[in-house]
Amino acid sequence: MTEDEADDMQHMLRYTVRILIKHPSIDPARITSVLGLEPRYTAIAGGVRKTPTGTILSGVHKVSGWGHSYDVGGKRPFFSDVGEVLVKLESHKAFLAEISEGGGTIELIIHLSGEMNIGDTLSWQDMARLSALHVNLGIEVFPNS
């Protein structure tokens, strides 16, 4: 394999790790404050709906939403990032339980590009950790993105 081919392979080995929280009424600013993570997405229940570019849409948000994500490149074992996120979330277990018990959902989503074969295995220990925090795990594939 040439150096250029190796660089191309490293570029194609990319994914995004996303935390998505939805709740009937929580203020997204509170989620930011408690978790200490900067959101890429926020919406407040009853607030005006907008596209990412700021165009106003009809209706209002039915629930509050908050999302934090980060991109990873050049790495094949994407579930290793689940373990890293879990360490951060476990220190906020009571807050996550409050969200879940209040009718909200917490999701940890891995976005894969679909350009290259990439796979990993989530350990039963990390599955148990996700479950203890009431966190759902999602995998999304975006071909040709």
Coordinates of N, CA and C in Angstrom, one line a residue:
M1 N 0.8 -1.2 0.0 CA 0.0 0.0 0.0 C 0.9 1.2 0.0
T2 N 0.6 2.2 -0.9 CA 1.3 3.4 -1.0 C 1.0 4.3 0.2
E3 N 1.8 5.3 0.4 CA 1.5 6.3 1.5 C 0.2 7.0 1.2
D4 N -0.1 7.4 -0.1 CA -1.4 8.0 -0.5 C -2.6 7.2 -0.2
E5 N -2.4 5.8 -0.5 CA -3.5 4.9 -0.2 C -3.8 4.8 1.3
A6 N -2.7 4.8 2.1 CA -2.8 4.7 3.5 C -3.5 6.0 4.1
D7 N -3.2 7.1 3.5 CA -3.8 8.4 3.9 C -5.3 8.4 3.6
D8 N -5.6 7.9 2.4 CA -7.0 7.8 1.9 C -7.8 6.9 2.9
M9 N -7.2 5.8 3.3 CA -7.9 4.8 4.2 C -8.1 5.5 5.6
Q10 N -7.1 6.2 6.1 CA -7.3 6.9 7.3 C -8.4 7.9 7.3
H11 N -8.5 8.6 6.1 CA -9.5 9.6 5.9 C -10.9 9.0 5.9
M12 N -11.0 7.8 5.3 CA -12.3 7.1 5.2 C -12.7 6.5 6.6
L13 N -11.8 6.2 7.4 CA -12.1 5.7 8.8 C -12.5 6.9 9.6
R14 N -13.7 7.3 9.5 CA -14.2 8.4 10.3 C -15.6 8.2 10.8
Y15 N -15.9 8.8 11.9 CA -17.3 8.6 12.4 C -17.5 9.8 13.4
T16 N -18.8 9.9 13.8 CA -19.2 11.0 14.7 C -19.8 10.3 15.9
V17 N -19.5 10.8 17.1 CA -20.2 10.3 18.3 C -21.1 11.5 18.8
R18 N -22.3 11.1 19.0 CA -23.4 12.1 19.3 C -24.1 11.7 20.6
I19 N -24.3 12.7 21.5 CA -25.2 12.5 22.6 C -26.4 13.3 22.3
L20 N -27.6 12.7 22.3 CA -28.9 13.4 22.0 C -29.8 13.2 23.2
I21 N -30.3 14.3 23.8 CA -31.2 14.3 24.9 C -32.5 15.0 24.5
K22 N -33.6 14.3 24.7 CA -34.9 14.9 24.4 C -35.8 14.8 25.7
H23 N -36.5 15.9 26.0 CA -37.3 15.9 27.2 C -38.5 16.8 27.0
P24 N -39.6 16.5 27.7 CA -40.9 17.3 27.5 C -40.7 18.8 27.8
S25 N -39.8 19.2 28.7 CA -39.8 20.6 29.1 C -38.5 21.1 29.6
I26 N -37.4 20.4 29.7 CA -36.2 20.9 30.3 C -35.6 22.0 29.5
D27 N -35.0 22.9 30.2 CA -34.2 24.0 29.5 C -32.9 23.4 29.0
P28 N -32.6 23.5 27.7 CA -31.3 22.9 27.3 C -30.1 23.6 27.9
A29 N -30.2 24.8 28.4 CA -29.1 25.5 29.1 C -28.7 24.7 30.4
R30 N -29.7 24.1 31.0 CA -29.4 23.3 32.2 C -28.6 22.1 31.9
I31 N -28.9 21.4 30.8 CA -28.2 20.3 30.3 C -26.7 20.7 30.1
T32 N -26.5 21.8 29.4 CA -25.2 22.3 29.1 C -24.4 22.5 30.4
S33 N -25.1 23.2 31.3 CA -24.5 23.5 32.6 C -24.1 22.3 33.4
V34 N -25.0 21.3 33.5 CA -24.7 20.1 34.3 C -23.7 19.2 33.6
L35 N -23.8 19.0 32.4 CA -22.9 18.1 31.7 C -21.5 18.7 31.4
G36 N -21.5 20.1 31.3 CA -20.3 20.8 31.0 C -19.8 20.5 29.5
L37 N -20.7 20.2 28.6 CA -20.4 20.0 27.2 C -21.1 21.1 26.4
E38 N -20.4 21.6 25.4 CA -21.0 22.6 24.5 C -21.9 21.9 23.5
P39 N -23.2 22.3 23.3 CA -24.1 21.6 22.4 C -23.8 22.1 21.0
R40 N -24.1 21.2 20.0 CA -24.2 21.6 18.6 C -25.6 21.9 18.2
Y41 N -26.5 21.5 19.1 CA -28.0 21.6 18.8 C -28.7 21.8 20.1
T42 N -29.6 22.8 20.1 CA -30.5 22.9 21.2 C -31.9 23.4 20.7
A43 N -32.9 23.0 21.4 CA -34.3 23.4 21.1 C -35.1 23.4 22.4
I44 N -35.9 24.3 22.6 CA -36.7 24.4 23.8 C -38.2 24.1 23.5
A45 N -38.8 23.3 24.3 CA -40.3 23.0 24.1 C -41.1 24.3 24.0
G46 N -41.8 24.4 22.9 CA -42.6 25.6 22.7 C -41.9 26.7 21.9
G47 N -40.6 26.5 21.7 CA -39.8 27.5 21.0 C -40.0 27.4 19.5
V48 N -39.6 28.5 18.8 CA -39.7 28.6 17.3 C -38.8 27.6 16.7
R49 N -39.3 26.9 15.7 CA -38.5 25.9 14.9 C -37.7 26.6 13.9
K50 N -36.4 26.3 13.7 CA -35.5 26.9 12.7 C -34.7 25.8 12.1
T51 N -34.3 26.0 10.8 CA -33.3 25.2 10.2 C -31.9 25.5 10.7
P52 N -30.9 24.7 10.5 CA -29.5 25.0 10.9 C -29.0 26.3 10.4
T53 N -29.6 26.8 9.3 CA -29.1 28.1 8.7 C -29.9 29.3 9.3
G54 N -30.9 29.0 10.1 CA -31.7 30.1 10.7 C -33.0 30.4 10.1
T55 N -33.4 29.7 9.1 CA -34.7 29.9 8.4 C -35.8 29.4 9.4
I56 N -36.8 30.3 9.6 CA -37.9 29.9 10.5 C -38.9 29.0 9.8
L57 N -39.2 27.9 10.6 CA -40.2 26.9 10.1 C -41.5 27.1 10.8
S58 N -42.6 26.5 10.2 CA -43.9 26.6 10.9 C -43.9 25.8 12.2
G59 N -44.8 26.1 13.1 CA -44.9 25.4 14.3 C -43.9 25.7 15.3
V60 N -44.0 24.9 16.4 CA -43.0 25.1 17.5 C -42.5 23.7 17.9
H61 N -41.4 23.7 18.6 CA -40.8 22.4 19.1 C -41.7 21.8 20.1
K62 N -42.0 20.5 19.9 CA -42.9 19.8 20.8 C -42.2 19.4 22.1
V63 N -40.9 19.2 22.0 CA -40.1 18.8 23.2 C -38.8 19.6 23.1
S64 N -38.1 19.6 24.3 CA -36.8 20.2 24.3 C -35.8 19.2 23.8
G65 N -34.7 19.7 23.2 CA -33.7 18.8 22.7 C -32.3 19.5 22.9
W66 N -31.3 18.6 23.1 CA -30.0 19.0 23.3 C -29.1 18.0 22.7
G67 N -28.1 18.4 21.9 CA -27.2 17.5 21.3 C -25.7 18.0 21.3
H68 N -24.8 17.1 21.7 CA -23.4 17.3 21.6 C -22.8 16.3 20.7
S69 N -21.9 16.6 19.9 CA -21.2 15.6 19.1 C -19.8 16.0 18.8
Y70 N -19.0 15.0 18.4 CA -17.6 15.3 18.0 C -17.2 14.2 17.0
D71 N -16.3 14.6 16.1 CA -15.9 13.8 15.0 C -14.6 13.1 15.3
V72 N -14.4 11.9 14.8 CA -13.2 11.1 15.1 C -12.7 10.6 13.7
G73 N -11.5 10.7 13.5 CA -10.9 10.2 12.2 C -9.7 9.3 12.4
G74 N -9.5 8.4 11.4 CA -8.3 7.5 11.5 C -8.4 6.4 12.5
K75 N -9.5 6.0 13.0 CA -9.6 5.1 14.0 C -10.7 4.1 13.7
R76 N -10.5 2.8 13.8 CA -11.4 1.8 13.5 C -12.4 1.4 14.6
P77 N -11.9 1.2 15.9 CA -12.7 0.7 17.0 C -13.6 1.9 17.6
F78 N -14.7 2.1 16.9 CA -15.6 3.3 17.4 C -16.2 3.1 18.7
F79 N -16.4 1.8 19.2 CA -17.0 1.7 20.5 C -16.1 2.1 21.6
S80 N -14.8 2.2 21.3 CA -13.9 2.7 22.4 C -14.3 4.1 22.8
D81 N -14.9 4.9 21.9 CA -15.4 6.2 22.3 C -16.7 6.1 23.2
V82 N -17.4 5.1 23.1 CA -18.6 4.9 24.0 C -18.1 4.8 25.4
G83 N -17.0 4.1 25.6 CA -16.4 4.0 27.0 C -16.0 5.3 27.5
E84 N -15.4 6.1 26.6 CA -14.9 7.5 27.0 C -16.1 8.4 27.4
V85 N -17.2 8.3 26.6 CA -18.4 9.1 26.9 C -19.0 8.6 28.2
L86 N -19.1 7.3 28.4 CA -19.6 6.8 29.6 C -19.0 7.3 30.9
V87 N -17.7 7.4 30.8 CA -16.9 8.0 32.0 C -17.5 9.4 32.3
K88 N -17.7 10.2 31.3 CA -18.2 11.5 31.5 C -19.6 11.5 32.0
L89 N -20.5 10.6 31.4 CA -21.9 10.6 31.8 C -22.1 10.0 33.2
E90 N -21.3 9.0 33.6 CA -21.5 8.4 34.9 C -21.3 9.3 36.0
S91 N -20.6 10.4 35.9 CA -20.5 11.4 37.0 C -21.8 12.2 37.1
H92 N -22.7 12.0 36.2 CA -24.0 12.7 36.2 C -25.2 11.8 36.2
K93 N -25.0 10.7 36.9 CA -26.0 9.6 36.9 C -27.4 10.1 37.4
A94 N -27.4 10.8 38.5 CA -28.6 11.3 39.1 C -29.3 12.2 38.2
F95 N -28.6 13.1 37.5 CA -29.2 14.0 36.5 C -29.8 13.3 35.4
L96 N -29.1 12.3 34.8 CA -29.7 11.5 33.7 C -30.9 10.7 34.2
A97 N -30.9 10.2 35.4 CA -32.1 9.5 35.9 C -33.3 10.5 36.0
E98 N -33.0 11.7 36.4 CA -34.1 12.8 36.4 C -34.7 13.0 35.1
I99 N -33.8 13.0 34.0 CA -34.3 13.2 32.7 C -35.2 12.1 32.2
S100 N -34.7 10.8 32.5 CA -35.4 9.6 32.1 C -36.7 9.5 32.8
E101 N -36.7 9.7 34.1 CA -37.9 9.6 35.0 C -38.9 10.7 34.6
G102 N -38.4 11.8 34.1 CA -39.3 12.9 33.7 C -39.9 12.8 32.3
G103 N -39.7 11.6 31.7 CA -40.3 11.4 30.3 C -39.3 11.7 29.2
G104 N -38.0 11.9 29.5 CA -37.0 12.2 28.5 C -36.3 10.9 28.0
T105 N -35.5 11.1 27.0 CA -34.6 10.1 26.5 C -33.2 10.6 26.3
I106 N -32.3 9.7 26.5 CA -30.9 10.0 26.4 C -30.3 8.9 25.4
E107 N -29.7 9.4 24.3 CA -29.2 8.5 23.3 C -27.7 8.8 23.0
L108 N -27.0 7.7 22.8 CA -25.6 7.8 22.4 C -25.6 7.2 21.0
I109 N -25.3 8.0 20.0 CA -25.4 7.6 18.6 C -24.1 7.7 17.9
I110 N -23.7 6.6 17.2 CA -22.5 6.6 16.4 C -23.0 6.7 15.0
H111 N -22.5 7.8 14.3 CA -22.7 8.0 12.9 C -21.5 7.5 12.1
L112 N -21.8 6.5 11.2 CA -20.8 6.0 10.4 C -21.0 6.5 8.9
S113 N -19.9 6.7 8.2 CA -20.0 7.3 6.9 C -20.4 6.3 5.8
G114 N -20.2 5.0 6.0 CA -20.7 4.0 5.0 C -19.7 3.9 3.8
E115 N -18.6 4.6 3.8 CA -17.7 4.6 2.7 C -16.7 3.4 2.8
M116 N -16.6 2.8 4.0 CA -15.6 1.8 4.2 C -16.1 0.8 5.2
N117 N -15.6 -0.5 5.0 CA -16.0 -1.5 6.0 C -15.4 -1.1 7.4
I118 N -16.2 -0.9 8.4 CA -15.7 -0.6 9.7 C -16.7 -1.2 10.7
G119 N -16.1 -1.8 11.7 CA -17.0 -2.5 12.7 C -16.3 -2.6 14.0
D120 N -17.0 -2.9 15.0 CA -16.5 -3.0 16.4 C -17.5 -3.8 17.2
T121 N -17.1 -4.2 18.4 CA -18.0 -4.9 19.3 C -18.1 -4.1 20.6
L122 N -19.3 -3.9 21.1 CA -19.5 -3.3 22.4 C -19.5 -4.4 23.4
S123 N -18.7 -4.2 24.4 CA -18.6 -5.2 25.5 C -19.9 -5.3 26.3
W124 N -20.2 -6.4 26.9 CA -21.4 -6.5 27.8 C -21.2 -5.6 29.0
Q125 N -20.0 -5.3 29.4 CA -19.8 -4.4 30.5 C -20.2 -3.0 30.2
D126 N -19.9 -2.6 29.0 CA -20.3 -1.2 28.6 C -21.8 -1.2 28.3
M127 N -22.4 -2.3 27.8 CA -23.8 -2.3 27.6 C -24.5 -2.2 29.0
A128 N -24.0 -2.8 30.0 CA -24.5 -2.7 31.3 C -24.4 -1.3 31.9
R129 N -23.3 -0.6 31.6 CA -23.1 0.8 32.0 C -24.1 1.7 31.3
L130 N -24.3 1.5 30.0 CA -25.3 2.3 29.3 C -26.7 2.1 29.9
S131 N -27.0 0.8 30.2 CA -28.3 0.5 30.8 C -28.5 1.1 32.1
A132 N -27.5 1.1 33.0 CA -27.5 1.7 34.3 C -27.8 3.2 34.2
L133 N -27.4 3.8 33.2 CA -27.6 5.3 33.0 C -28.9 5.6 32.2
H134 N -29.6 4.6 31.8 CA -30.8 4.7 31.0 C -30.5 5.3 29.6
V135 N -29.3 5.0 29.1 CA -28.9 5.5 27.8 C -29.1 4.5 26.7
N136 N -29.8 4.9 25.6 CA -30.0 4.1 24.4 C -28.8 4.2 23.5
L137 N -28.5 3.2 22.8 CA -27.4 3.2 21.9 C -27.9 3.1 20.5
G138 N -27.5 4.0 19.6 CA -27.9 4.0 18.2 C -26.7 4.0 17.3
I139 N -26.9 3.4 16.1 CA -25.9 3.4 15.1 C -26.6 3.9 13.8
E140 N -26.0 4.9 13.2 CA -26.6 5.4 11.9 C -25.5 5.4 10.8
V141 N -25.9 5.0 9.6 CA -24.9 4.9 8.5 C -25.4 5.9 7.5
F142 N -24.5 6.7 7.0 CA -24.7 7.8 6.0 C -23.9 7.5 4.8
P143 N -24.4 6.7 3.9 CA -23.6 6.4 2.7 C -23.3 7.6 1.9
N144 N -22.1 7.7 1.4 CA -21.6 8.7 0.5 C -21.7 10.1 1.1
S145 N -21.5 10.2 2.4 CA -21.6 11.5 3.1 C -20.2 12.0 3.4

